[in-house]
Coordinates of C-alpha atoms in Angstrom, one line a residue:
Chain A
M256 CA 10.1 -13.1 34.8
N257 CA 7.8 -15.9 36.0
L258 CA 8.4 -18.9 33.9
S259 CA 5.6 -21.0 35.5
N260 CA 3.1 -18.9 33.5
L261 CA 4.5 -20.4 30.4
L262 CA 3.6 -23.9 31.7
V263 CA 0.1 -22.9 32.7
N264 CA -0.5 -21.3 29.3
Y265 CA 1.5 -23.9 27.4
E266 CA -0.9 -23.8 24.4
E267 CA -0.2 -20.2 23.7
A268 CA 3.5 -20.8 24.1
I269 CA 3.4 -23.6 21.6
A270 CA 1.5 -21.3 19.2
M271 CA 4.2 -18.7 19.5
V272 CA 7.0 -21.3 18.9
L273 CA 5.1 -22.5 15.8
F274 CA 4.7 -18.9 14.6
A275 CA 8.4 -18.4 14.9
I276 CA 9.2 -21.6 13.0
G277 CA 6.8 -20.7 10.2
F278 CA 8.0 -17.1 10.0
S279 CA 11.7 -18.0 9.8
N280 CA 11.0 -20.7 7.2
L281 CA 9.0 -18.3 5.0
L282 CA 11.8 -15.7 5.4
M283 CA 14.9 -17.9 5.0
Q284 CA 14.2 -21.0 3.0
K285 CA 15.4 -21.0 -0.6
N286 CA 13.0 -23.6 -1.8
M287 CA 9.6 -22.1 -2.8
I288 CA 7.6 -25.1 -1.7
K289 CA 9.3 -25.0 1.7
K290 CA 8.6 -21.3 1.9
I291 CA 4.9 -22.0 1.3
I292 CA 4.9 -24.7 3.9
G293 CA 6.4 -22.2 6.3
F294 CA 3.7 -19.7 5.5
N295 CA 1.0 -22.3 6.3
I296 CA 2.7 -23.2 9.6
M297 CA 2.8 -19.5 10.5
D298 CA -0.8 -18.9 9.7
S299 CA -2.0 -22.1 11.4
A300 CA -0.1 -21.0 14.5
V301 CA -2.0 -17.7 14.5
Y302 CA -5.3 -19.6 14.2
L303 CA -4.4 -21.9 17.0
F304 CA -3.6 -18.8 19.2
L305 CA -6.9 -17.2 18.1
A306 CA -9.0 -20.3 18.8
L307 CA -7.4 -20.6 22.2
K308 CA -8.6 -17.0 23.0
G309 CA -12.1 -18.1 22.5
Y310 CA -11.9 -21.5 24.2
I311 CA -13.4 -21.9 27.7
R312 CA -12.5 -25.1 29.5
G313 CA -15.4 -27.5 29.8
H314 CA -17.7 -25.6 27.4
K315 CA -19.0 -26.9 24.1
A316 CA -18.9 -25.5 20.6
A317 CA -21.3 -22.6 20.1
I318 CA -24.1 -24.5 18.4
V319 CA -27.3 -24.5 20.3
T320 CA -28.2 -28.1 21.3
D321 CA -31.3 -29.3 23.1
G322 CA -32.6 -25.7 23.3
V323 CA -30.0 -24.7 25.9
Q324 CA -29.2 -21.0 25.4
S325 CA -27.2 -20.2 28.6
V326 CA -23.9 -18.6 27.9
D327 CA -22.3 -20.9 30.6
V328 CA -22.4 -23.9 28.3
Y329 CA -20.8 -22.6 25.1
I330 CA -17.4 -21.1 24.1
N331 CA -17.0 -17.7 22.6
P332 CA -17.9 -18.1 19.0
I333 CA -16.3 -14.9 17.6
P334 CA -12.7 -16.2 17.5
S335 CA -13.9 -19.4 15.7
G336 CA -15.6 -17.2 13.1
L337 CA -12.4 -15.2 12.7
V338 CA -10.4 -18.4 12.3
L339 CA -12.7 -19.6 9.5
T340 CA -12.3 -16.2 7.7
G341 CA -8.5 -16.4 8.2
I342 CA -8.4 -19.9 6.8
V343 CA -10.2 -18.8 3.6
V344 CA -7.6 -16.0 3.2
S345 CA -4.6 -18.3 3.7
V346 CA -6.0 -20.9 1.4
S347 CA -6.4 -18.4 -1.4
V348 CA -2.9 -17.0 -0.8
T349 CA -1.4 -20.5 -0.8
A350 CA -3.2 -21.2 -4.1
L351 CA -1.8 -18.0 -5.6
M352 CA 1.8 -18.8 -4.4
L353 CA 1.6 -22.3 -5.7
S354 CA 0.5 -21.2 -9.1
L355 CA 3.3 -18.6 -9.2
T356 CA 5.7 -21.4 -8.2
I357 CA 4.5 -23.6 -11.1
R358 CA 5.0 -20.7 -13.6
L359 CA 8.5 -20.1 -12.3
Y360 CA 9.4 -23.8 -12.4
R361 CA 8.2 -24.1 -16.0
R362 CA 10.3 -21.2 -17.0
Y363 CA 13.5 -21.8 -15.0
H364 CA 13.3 -25.5 -14.1
T365 CA 14.2 -24.9 -10.5
L366 CA 12.4 -24.1 -7.2
D367 CA 15.4 -22.3 -5.7
I368 CA 14.4 -18.6 -5.5
D369 CA 18.0 -17.4 -5.4
R370 CA 18.9 -19.3 -8.5
I371 CA 15.8 -18.0 -10.2
T372 CA 16.9 -14.5 -9.3
M373 CA 20.3 -15.1 -10.9
E374 CA 18.7 -16.5 -14.0
V375 CA 16.4 -13.5 -14.3
K376 CA 19.3 -11.1 -13.9
R377 CA 21.3 -13.0 -16.6
G378 CA 18.4 -13.2 -18.9
G379 CA 17.8 -9.5 -18.9
D380 CA 14.5 -8.0 -19.9
K381 CA 13.1 -11.0 -21.7
Chain B
M13 CA -34.2 12.3 3.3
K14 CA -31.7 13.4 0.6
L15 CA -29.2 13.8 3.3
E16 CA -29.7 10.3 4.5
F17 CA -29.2 8.8 1.1
V18 CA -25.7 10.3 0.6
R19 CA -24.6 8.5 3.7
N20 CA -25.1 5.2 2.0
F21 CA -22.5 6.1 -0.6
P22 CA -19.3 4.7 1.1
L23 CA -21.0 1.3 1.2
F24 CA -22.2 1.6 -2.4
C25 CA -18.6 2.4 -3.4
I26 CA -17.3 -0.8 -1.9
I27 CA -20.1 -3.0 -3.3
L28 CA -19.9 -1.4 -6.7
T29 CA -16.1 -2.0 -7.1
L30 CA -16.3 -5.4 -5.5
F31 CA -19.0 -6.7 -8.0
S32 CA -17.5 -5.0 -11.0
G33 CA -14.4 -7.2 -10.5
P34 CA -16.1 -10.6 -11.2
L35 CA -18.2 -8.9 -13.8
S36 CA -15.1 -8.0 -15.8
M37 CA -14.3 -11.7 -16.0
I38 CA -17.1 -12.4 -18.5
L39 CA -16.6 -9.2 -20.5
S40 CA -14.3 -8.6 -23.4
G41 CA -11.1 -6.6 -22.7
R42 CA -12.5 -3.4 -24.3
K43 CA -15.8 -3.5 -22.4
A44 CA -14.0 -4.3 -19.1
R45 CA -11.8 -1.3 -19.7
Y46 CA -14.8 1.0 -20.1
L47 CA -16.5 -0.6 -17.1
N48 CA -13.4 0.0 -15.0
L49 CA -13.1 3.6 -16.0
G50 CA -16.8 4.1 -15.4
V51 CA -16.6 2.5 -11.9
I52 CA -13.6 4.6 -10.9
T53 CA -15.4 7.8 -12.0
A54 CA -18.6 6.8 -10.3
V55 CA -16.7 6.0 -7.0
G56 CA -14.9 9.4 -7.3
V57 CA -18.2 11.3 -7.8
M58 CA -19.8 9.4 -4.8
S59 CA -16.7 10.1 -2.7
F60 CA -17.0 13.8 -3.6
L61 CA -20.6 13.9 -2.6
V62 CA -19.8 12.1 0.7
L63 CA -17.0 14.6 1.3
A64 CA -19.4 17.5 0.7
E65 CA -21.9 16.0 3.1
V66 CA -19.5 15.3 6.0
S67 CA -17.6 18.5 5.7
G68 CA -20.9 20.3 5.5
S69 CA -22.3 18.7 8.6
G70 CA -18.9 18.8 10.4
N71 CA -19.5 15.5 12.1
P72 CA -18.2 12.1 11.2
Y73 CA -20.8 9.3 11.2
V74 CA -20.8 5.6 11.8
Y75 CA -22.6 3.3 9.4
R76 CA -23.8 0.0 10.8
M77 CA -23.3 -3.1 8.6
G78 CA -25.6 -6.0 9.1
H79 CA -28.0 -6.6 12.0
F80 CA -25.8 -6.5 15.0
P81 CA -25.2 -3.3 17.1
A82 CA -21.9 -1.8 18.1
P83 CA -19.7 -4.1 20.2
W84 CA -20.4 -7.2 18.0
G85 CA -21.3 -6.0 14.5
N86 CA -19.3 -4.5 11.7
E87 CA -19.1 -0.8 11.0
I88 CA -18.0 1.8 8.5
R89 CA -16.9 5.1 9.8
V90 CA -16.9 8.2 7.5
G91 CA -15.2 11.5 8.2
P92 CA -13.8 14.3 6.1
L93 CA -10.3 12.8 5.9
E94 CA -11.5 9.4 4.8
A95 CA -13.8 10.8 2.1
F96 CA -11.1 13.1 0.9
M97 CA -8.6 10.2 0.7
A98 CA -11.1 8.1 -1.2
L99 CA -11.7 10.9 -3.7
F100 CA -8.0 11.6 -4.1
F101 CA -7.2 7.9 -4.7
C102 CA -9.9 7.7 -7.3
I103 CA -8.5 10.7 -9.2
I104 CA -4.9 9.2 -9.2
M105 CA -6.2 5.8 -10.2
L106 CA -8.3 7.2 -13.1
L107 CA -5.3 9.3 -14.4
S108 CA -2.9 6.3 -14.1
M109 CA -5.3 3.9 -15.8
I110 CA -5.8 6.3 -18.7
G111 CA -2.1 7.2 -18.8
G112 CA -1.0 3.6 -19.2
M113 CA -3.7 2.6 -21.7
Y114 CA -1.4 2.6 -24.7
E115 CA 1.4 0.6 -23.1
R116 CA -1.1 -2.0 -21.8
K117 CA -2.2 -2.8 -25.4
S118 CA 1.3 -4.0 -26.3
E119 CA 2.3 -5.4 -22.9
I120 CA -0.7 -7.5 -21.9
V121 CA -1.9 -10.5 -24.0
E122 CA -5.2 -9.4 -25.4
S123 CA -7.2 -12.4 -24.2
K124 CA -6.1 -11.6 -20.6
E125 CA -6.8 -7.9 -20.7
N126 CA -10.1 -8.2 -18.8
L127 CA -8.3 -10.1 -16.0
Y128 CA -6.2 -7.0 -15.4
Y129 CA -9.3 -5.0 -14.8
I130 CA -10.5 -7.6 -12.2
M131 CA -7.4 -6.8 -10.3
V132 CA -7.7 -3.1 -10.6
N133 CA -11.3 -3.1 -9.5
L134 CA -10.5 -5.3 -6.5
L135 CA -7.6 -3.1 -5.6
L136 CA -9.9 -0.1 -5.5
T137 CA -12.4 -2.1 -3.4
S138 CA -9.7 -2.9 -0.9
L139 CA -8.3 0.6 -0.8
I140 CA -11.7 2.1 -0.1
A141 CA -12.6 -0.5 2.4
L142 CA -9.2 0.1 4.2
I143 CA -10.0 3.8 4.3
Y144 CA -13.5 3.5 5.6
T145 CA -13.6 0.4 7.8
N146 CA -14.0 0.6 11.6
D147 CA -13.3 -3.0 12.2
L148 CA -9.7 -4.3 12.6
F149 CA -10.3 -7.8 11.3
T150 CA -12.1 -6.5 8.2
A151 CA -9.1 -4.3 7.7
Y152 CA -6.9 -7.4 7.8
V153 CA -9.0 -9.2 5.2
F154 CA -8.9 -6.2 2.9
V155 CA -5.1 -5.9 3.4
E156 CA -4.8 -9.4 2.0
I157 CA -7.1 -8.6 -0.9
N158 CA -5.0 -5.6 -1.6
T159 CA -1.8 -7.8 -1.6
I160 CA -3.3 -10.4 -3.9
S161 CA -4.6 -7.9 -6.4
A162 CA -1.3 -5.9 -6.4
C163 CA 0.5 -9.2 -7.1
G164 CA -1.7 -9.8 -10.0
M165 CA -1.1 -6.3 -11.4
I166 CA 2.7 -6.9 -11.2
M167 CA 2.6 -10.3 -12.9
I168 CA 0.2 -9.5 -15.7
K169 CA 3.1 -8.6 -18.0
Q170 CA 4.2 -12.3 -17.8
N171 CA 7.9 -12.2 -18.3
G172 CA 10.6 -13.7 -16.0
R173 CA 11.3 -10.4 -14.3
T174 CA 7.8 -9.6 -13.3
L175 CA 7.1 -13.2 -12.1
E176 CA 10.2 -13.1 -9.9
A177 CA 9.3 -9.7 -8.6
S178 CA 5.7 -10.7 -7.8
V179 CA 7.0 -13.8 -5.9
R180 CA 9.4 -11.6 -3.9
Y181 CA 6.6 -9.1 -3.3
M182 CA 4.3 -11.9 -2.1
I183 CA 6.9 -13.3 0.3
M184 CA 7.6 -9.9 2.0
S185 CA 3.9 -9.1 2.1
L186 CA 3.0 -12.4 3.7
L187 CA 5.6 -11.9 6.4
G188 CA 4.0 -8.5 7.0
S189 CA 0.5 -9.6 7.1
G190 CA 1.3 -12.6 9.4
M191 CA 2.7 -10.1 11.9
L192 CA -0.3 -7.8 11.5
L193 CA -2.7 -10.7 12.1
L194 CA -0.8 -11.9 15.1
G195 CA -0.9 -8.3 16.5
I196 CA -4.6 -8.1 15.9
C197 CA -5.1 -11.4 17.7
F198 CA -3.0 -10.2 20.7
L199 CA -5.1 -7.0 20.8
Y200 CA -8.3 -9.1 20.6
G201 CA -7.1 -11.3 23.5
L202 CA -6.4 -8.2 25.6
T203 CA -9.5 -6.2 24.9
G204 CA -12.1 -8.6 23.6
H205 CA -13.1 -6.2 20.9
L206 CA -12.6 -5.9 17.1
L207 CA -14.2 -2.5 16.5
M208 CA -11.7 0.3 16.6
S209 CA -13.6 2.6 18.9
N210 CA -14.2 -0.2 21.4
I211 CA -10.6 -1.3 21.4
Q212 CA -9.5 2.3 22.0
E213 CA -11.7 2.5 25.1
S214 CA -10.3 -0.8 26.5
V215 CA -6.7 0.1 25.6
A216 CA -7.1 3.4 27.4
R217 CA -8.4 1.6 30.5
I218 CA -5.5 -1.0 30.4
A219 CA -2.9 1.7 29.9
A220 CA -4.3 3.8 32.8
A221 CA -4.3 0.8 35.1
G222 CA -0.8 -0.1 34.0
T223 CA -1.6 -3.8 33.7
Y224 CA -0.8 -6.0 30.8
H225 CA 1.9 -3.6 29.6
P226 CA 4.2 -6.2 27.8
P227 CA 1.4 -7.9 25.7
L228 CA 0.1 -4.5 24.7
M229 CA 3.5 -3.4 23.5
V230 CA 4.0 -6.7 21.7
A231 CA 0.7 -6.1 19.9
V232 CA 1.6 -2.5 19.0
G233 CA 5.0 -3.6 17.8
L234 CA 3.7 -6.5 15.7
M235 CA 1.1 -4.3 14.0
C236 CA 3.4 -1.4 13.3
V237 CA 6.3 -3.6 12.0
G238 CA 3.9 -5.7 9.9
L239 CA 2.5 -2.6 8.2
A240 CA 5.9 -1.1 7.8
I241 CA 7.1 -4.3 6.0
K242 CA 4.1 -4.2 3.7
S243 CA 4.5 -0.5 2.8
A244 CA 8.2 -1.1 2.0
L245 CA 10.0 0.9 4.7
F246 CA 13.7 0.9 4.2
P247 CA 15.2 -2.5 5.2
F248 CA 12.2 -4.3 3.8
H249 CA 12.2 -2.7 0.3
S250 CA 14.1 -5.3 -1.6
W251 CA 11.1 -6.3 -3.7
L252 CA 10.2 -2.8 -4.6
P253 CA 12.6 -1.7 -7.5
D254 CA 11.9 -4.8 -9.6
A255 CA 8.1 -4.7 -8.9
Y256 CA 7.8 -1.1 -9.9
G257 CA 10.6 -1.1 -12.5
Y258 CA 9.4 -3.9 -14.8
S259 CA 5.6 -4.0 -14.4
T260 CA 3.4 -2.2 -16.9
T261 CA 3.1 1.6 -16.6
S262 CA -0.3 1.9 -15.0
S263 CA 0.6 -0.9 -12.5
A264 CA 3.8 0.9 -11.5
A265 CA 2.0 4.2 -11.1
I266 CA -0.8 2.7 -9.1
L267 CA 1.5 0.5 -7.0
S268 CA 3.8 3.3 -6.0
S269 CA 1.2 5.9 -5.4
L270 CA -1.7 4.0 -3.9
V271 CA -1.0 0.5 -2.7
S272 CA 1.6 1.3 -0.1
K273 CA -0.4 4.4 0.9
G274 CA -3.4 2.3 1.8
Y275 CA -1.3 0.4 4.4
I276 CA 0.1 3.7 5.7
F277 CA -3.4 5.1 6.0
L278 CA -4.4 2.0 8.0
L279 CA -1.4 2.6 10.2
I280 CA -2.5 6.2 10.9
K281 CA -5.9 4.8 11.8
I282 CA -4.3 2.3 14.2
F283 CA -2.3 5.2 15.8
Y284 CA -5.3 7.4 16.4
R285 CA -8.4 5.2 16.5
V286 CA -7.2 1.8 17.8
I287 CA -4.3 2.3 20.2
G288 CA -4.5 6.0 20.9
F289 CA -1.7 8.4 20.2
D290 CA -0.5 8.7 23.8
V291 CA 0.1 4.9 24.1
I292 CA 1.9 4.9 20.8
L293 CA 4.2 7.8 22.1
N294 CA 4.9 5.9 25.3
S295 CA 5.7 2.7 23.4
R296 CA 8.7 4.5 21.6
I297 CA 8.0 2.5 18.5
I298 CA 7.9 5.9 16.7
N299 CA 11.7 6.3 17.5
L300 CA 12.2 3.2 15.4
F301 CA 10.2 4.7 12.6
F302 CA 12.2 7.9 12.9
V303 CA 15.6 6.1 12.5
F304 CA 14.5 3.8 9.7
G305 CA 12.6 6.6 7.9
I306 CA 15.8 8.7 7.8
A307 CA 17.9 5.7 6.8
G308 CA 15.4 5.0 4.0
M309 CA 15.6 8.6 2.8
M310 CA 19.3 8.4 2.5
F311 CA 19.6 4.8 1.1
G312 CA 16.8 5.3 -1.4
S313 CA 18.3 8.5 -2.8
I314 CA 21.8 7.1 -3.0
S315 CA 20.6 3.9 -4.8
A316 CA 18.5 6.0 -7.1
S317 CA 21.5 8.1 -8.1
R318 CA 23.5 5.0 -9.0
E319 CA 20.7 3.6 -11.1
N320 CA 20.8 3.7 -14.9
N321 CA 17.3 2.5 -15.6
I322 CA 14.9 5.4 -15.4
R323 CA 12.0 3.3 -14.1
R324 CA 14.1 1.7 -11.4
M325 CA 15.5 5.2 -10.5
I326 CA 11.9 6.4 -9.9
A327 CA 11.2 3.2 -7.9
F328 CA 14.2 3.8 -5.6
S329 CA 13.0 7.4 -5.2
S330 CA 9.8 5.8 -3.8
V331 CA 11.8 4.1 -1.1
A332 CA 13.1 7.5 -0.1
Q333 CA 9.7 9.1 -0.1
I334 CA 8.2 6.3 2.1
G335 CA 11.1 7.1 4.4
Y336 CA 9.9 10.7 4.6
I337 CA 6.4 9.6 5.6
Y338 CA 7.7 7.3 8.4
M339 CA 10.0 10.1 9.5
G340 CA 6.9 12.3 9.9
F341 CA 5.4 9.6 12.1
G342 CA 8.6 9.4 14.0
L343 CA 8.4 13.0 15.1
G344 CA 5.7 11.9 17.4
T345 CA 3.5 15.0 17.0
T346 CA 0.2 15.5 15.3
L347 CA 1.9 18.1 13.1
G348 CA 4.4 15.4 12.0
V349 CA 1.6 13.0 11.1
M350 CA -0.2 15.9 9.3
A351 CA 3.0 16.4 7.3
S352 CA 3.1 12.7 6.5
I353 CA -0.5 12.8 5.3
Y354 CA 0.3 15.7 3.0
H355 CA 3.3 13.8 1.7
I356 CA 1.1 10.8 1.0
L357 CA -1.0 13.1 -1.3
S358 CA 2.0 14.9 -2.9
H359 CA 4.0 11.7 -3.4
A360 CA 0.9 10.0 -5.0
A361 CA 0.3 12.9 -7.4
T362 CA 4.0 13.2 -8.3
K363 CA 5.2 9.6 -8.5
S364 CA 2.3 8.4 -10.8
L365 CA 3.1 11.4 -13.0
L366 CA 6.8 10.4 -13.2
F367 CA 6.0 6.8 -14.1
V368 CA 3.6 7.8 -16.9
A369 CA 6.0 10.5 -18.2
A370 CA 9.0 8.1 -18.1
S371 CA 7.0 5.6 -20.2
G372 CA 6.3 8.4 -22.7
L373 CA 10.0 9.3 -22.9
S374 CA 11.2 5.8 -23.4
E375 CA 8.5 5.2 -26.1
C376 CA 10.1 7.9 -28.3
S377 CA 13.6 6.4 -27.7
G378 CA 13.1 3.0 -29.2
G379 CA 11.5 1.6 -26.0
S380 CA 14.7 1.9 -24.0
K381 CA 14.6 2.6 -20.3
E382 CA 18.3 3.4 -19.9
I383 CA 18.7 7.0 -19.0
S384 CA 21.6 7.6 -21.3
R385 CA 19.5 6.5 -24.3
L386 CA 16.8 9.1 -23.5
T387 CA 19.1 11.9 -24.6
G388 CA 16.9 14.6 -26.2
A389 CA 13.7 12.7 -25.5
G390 CA 12.2 15.9 -24.1
Y391 CA 12.2 17.4 -27.6
R392 CA 10.7 14.3 -29.3
N393 CA 7.9 14.0 -26.8
R394 CA 7.3 17.5 -25.5
M395 CA 4.4 16.8 -23.3
A396 CA 6.1 13.9 -21.5
G397 CA 9.3 16.0 -21.2
V398 CA 7.4 18.9 -19.5
A399 CA 5.5 16.4 -17.3
F400 CA 8.7 14.7 -16.2
T401 CA 10.3 18.0 -15.4
V402 CA 7.3 19.1 -13.3
G403 CA 7.5 15.7 -11.5
A404 CA 11.2 16.0 -10.9
L405 CA 10.9 19.6 -9.6
S406 CA 8.1 18.6 -7.3
M407 CA 10.1 15.6 -5.9
I408 CA 13.0 18.0 -5.3
G409 CA 10.7 20.4 -3.4
F410 CA 10.7 23.3 -5.8
P411 CA 8.2 26.0 -4.8
L412 CA 4.9 26.1 -6.8
F413 CA 4.7 22.3 -6.7
S414 CA 3.4 19.9 -4.1
G415 CA 6.7 18.5 -2.9
F416 CA 7.6 21.9 -1.6
I417 CA 4.6 22.1 0.7
S418 CA 5.2 18.7 2.3
K419 CA 8.9 19.5 2.9
I420 CA 7.9 22.8 4.6
L421 CA 5.3 20.9 6.7
F422 CA 8.0 18.4 7.8
A423 CA 10.4 21.2 8.7
Q424 CA 7.8 23.1 10.7
A425 CA 6.8 19.9 12.5
A426 CA 10.4 19.2 13.3
V427 CA 11.0 22.7 14.8
D428 CA 8.5 21.9 17.6
E429 CA 10.3 18.7 18.6
V430 CA 13.6 19.8 20.2
G431 CA 15.4 16.4 20.3
K432 CA 14.6 15.5 16.7
M433 CA 14.9 18.9 15.1
L434 CA 18.5 18.7 14.0
P435 CA 18.5 15.2 12.5
T436 CA 15.3 15.9 10.7
L437 CA 16.5 19.2 9.2
I438 CA 19.9 17.7 8.2
A439 CA 18.1 14.7 6.7
L440 CA 15.8 16.9 4.7
A441 CA 18.6 19.0 3.4
L442 CA 20.8 16.0 2.4
S443 CA 17.9 14.2 0.8
T444 CA 17.0 17.3 -1.2
I445 CA 20.6 17.6 -2.5
L446 CA 20.5 13.9 -3.5
N447 CA 17.2 14.4 -5.2
V448 CA 18.6 17.3 -7.2
I449 CA 21.5 15.2 -8.2
Y450 CA 19.6 12.3 -9.7
F451 CA 16.5 14.0 -10.9
M452 CA 18.3 17.0 -12.5
R453 CA 20.7 14.6 -14.2
A454 CA 17.7 12.9 -15.8
V455 CA 16.1 16.2 -16.8
L456 CA 19.4 17.5 -18.2
I457 CA 19.8 14.4 -20.3
I458 CA 16.3 14.4 -21.7
Y459 CA 16.8 18.1 -22.7
T460 CA 20.3 17.6 -24.3
P461 CA 19.6 18.7 -27.9
T462 CA 22.1 16.3 -29.7
G463 CA 20.0 13.2 -29.5
Y464 CA 21.2 9.7 -28.9
V465 CA 23.2 7.9 -31.5
S466 CA 23.9 4.2 -30.9
A467 CA 27.6 3.4 -31.3
E468 CA 27.0 -0.2 -32.6
S469 CA 24.1 0.1 -34.9
G470 CA 24.2 3.8 -35.7
E471 CA 20.6 4.1 -34.7
N472 CA 19.5 7.6 -34.3
Y473 CA 16.3 8.5 -32.4
T474 CA 16.3 12.2 -33.3
Q475 CA 14.3 11.5 -36.3
V476 CA 11.7 9.4 -34.5
R477 CA 8.2 10.8 -35.2
M478 CA 6.0 10.6 -32.2
R479 CA 2.5 9.2 -32.6
M480 CA 0.2 11.6 -30.8
H481 CA -1.8 10.2 -27.9
P482 CA -4.5 12.7 -27.1
E483 CA -5.5 10.8 -23.9
K484 CA -1.9 11.1 -22.6
S485 CA -1.9 14.8 -23.1
I486 CA -5.0 15.0 -21.0
V487 CA -3.5 12.8 -18.3
F488 CA -0.3 14.9 -18.2
T489 CA -2.3 18.1 -17.9
G490 CA -4.4 16.5 -15.2
F491 CA -1.4 15.4 -13.2
I492 CA 0.4 18.8 -13.6
L493 CA -2.7 20.6 -12.5
L494 CA -3.1 18.3 -9.5
N495 CA 0.5 19.1 -8.5
L496 CA 0.0 22.8 -8.9
V497 CA -3.2 22.6 -6.9
L498 CA -1.4 20.7 -4.1
G499 CA 1.4 23.2 -4.3
L500 CA -0.4 26.5 -4.6
M501 CA -3.7 25.9 -2.7
S502 CA -2.4 23.8 0.2
Q503 CA -4.0 25.8 2.9
P504 CA -7.6 24.5 2.5
I505 CA -6.4 21.0 2.0
V506 CA -4.2 21.0 5.1
E507 CA -7.1 22.5 7.1
L508 CA -9.5 19.8 5.8
C509 CA -7.0 17.0 6.6
S510 CA -6.2 18.3 10.1
R511 CA -9.8 18.7 10.8
G512 CA -10.4 15.1 9.7
L513 CA -7.4 13.9 11.7
G514 CA -8.8 15.7 14.8
M515 CA -12.0 13.8 14.5
F516 CA -10.1 10.5 14.6
E517 CA -9.6 10.8 18.4

């Protein structure tokens, strides 16, 4: 194992750490809002990773300026496009999760998913 | 020229279902229902024509989307297996939607009925797009659409149970899709491509050169585990019984038979068309699938036999059946994958039948879902009783019905694989015994002639007169016929699927 690679590609390493933080929050937090925050951290980490894949040091965003069309000036635009698509997806999923959370809160007056489950089991098939 | 036109149909299917979703929003519930049934039928007919075209020509074809050619643009790939799957999914969806029509009237608020059809149409879009797409990132986007619409279908009943179930479903699904997305990003970083065929070329080159082995394995692992979580493989199934058990009938039928199958079909495509089956074999991820598949078979069946709610019992049986499918992948041979594909078909045909039949049985028992209260229900609602019995026999693997063929295919595939033969055969035998225990118990109860008499209130359901639902009889007949076709005429279907699978390489 060569740990110096981690230092060279520190951006990717940070993205993975963030992914792990978000993933474990989404999995283990009891509070719904914290779960949703975890989900957003997880997805943002993936977008950071993806954006890094398309970034070339010293190159500019892939918008043709001053008529320069050489590939040596611009970064790879495809990952940026994918990030935009991914952001749209995660925004809509976040909206859906938040609306579900509001409904649960109105019904059970708590954000704790475990307590909600207990309430549901006690309430039966209402 | 006519030949050319049929080749547009996969795209038409996707566009038609995609636009009928938002269109349902401005329609009344009744009109949206007719639109939905019409769209499913139209997509089924188009898929049939595409199937006739590709199996006639014998060659799969690639359909370019947009202006950009192969390495950059987006593509649809159509082969016999894809077209057959699309056709089959449409048939199941149509039968499930008609079969659950009566329950939906009472379980969904009338002003929100059209919203349900938005979800169903979008679900069909995402399933068809997952089947046909040749682009990994498009697949991810449609996986998310699939998840969101499935969540909507669970929560449409709007009680505490379904709300909680849909939240749990979303959390598990989001974990899975996060891993899938990260896997796709790793693969993009390694290969620089998003189209499946281009990725496969690059992966073959990387694997031959032996470079970048760890990241490739990480990518494979992330994608496989992500999709396994989403399709409720054994340790990740906690959301499943509530989601299937308490949602409305057609939702439960569609969720159990189609939604998880869409992810599994994507996984098969990743195996054959993205990574290449040899690399998958070397990664040993399939051994993991094998172990968890067998564990799921056992655990699902044991939980089902302890369950007293008939809907939850059928839902736990789904956990076991998903286990079968992953065990087939775990065998690591094309025969094993073939058996899994057949089990996708037979499980879809049987499980949706069971859910619709169970709702018919509880309807004539005062709406109760407890198995003990269904005593004698088979006499009160004869059609549902016969249908439930057929479904139970098929799940057990009784000859004549579809479940028998898939179990035979699993056993045949296992015989070729020396190391895994014994565990597979033992698991098949044990799981069959467990299936007999809980399904036959239910069948015996519904055919006990005494009828249920409640101890507290003295309620007696023997006198309940059933309202006839002609559409349900048609649906039951359709499902039973489908099971018989899959059970008795398996040879051409197996040949078609294995030919299609062969064209995946």
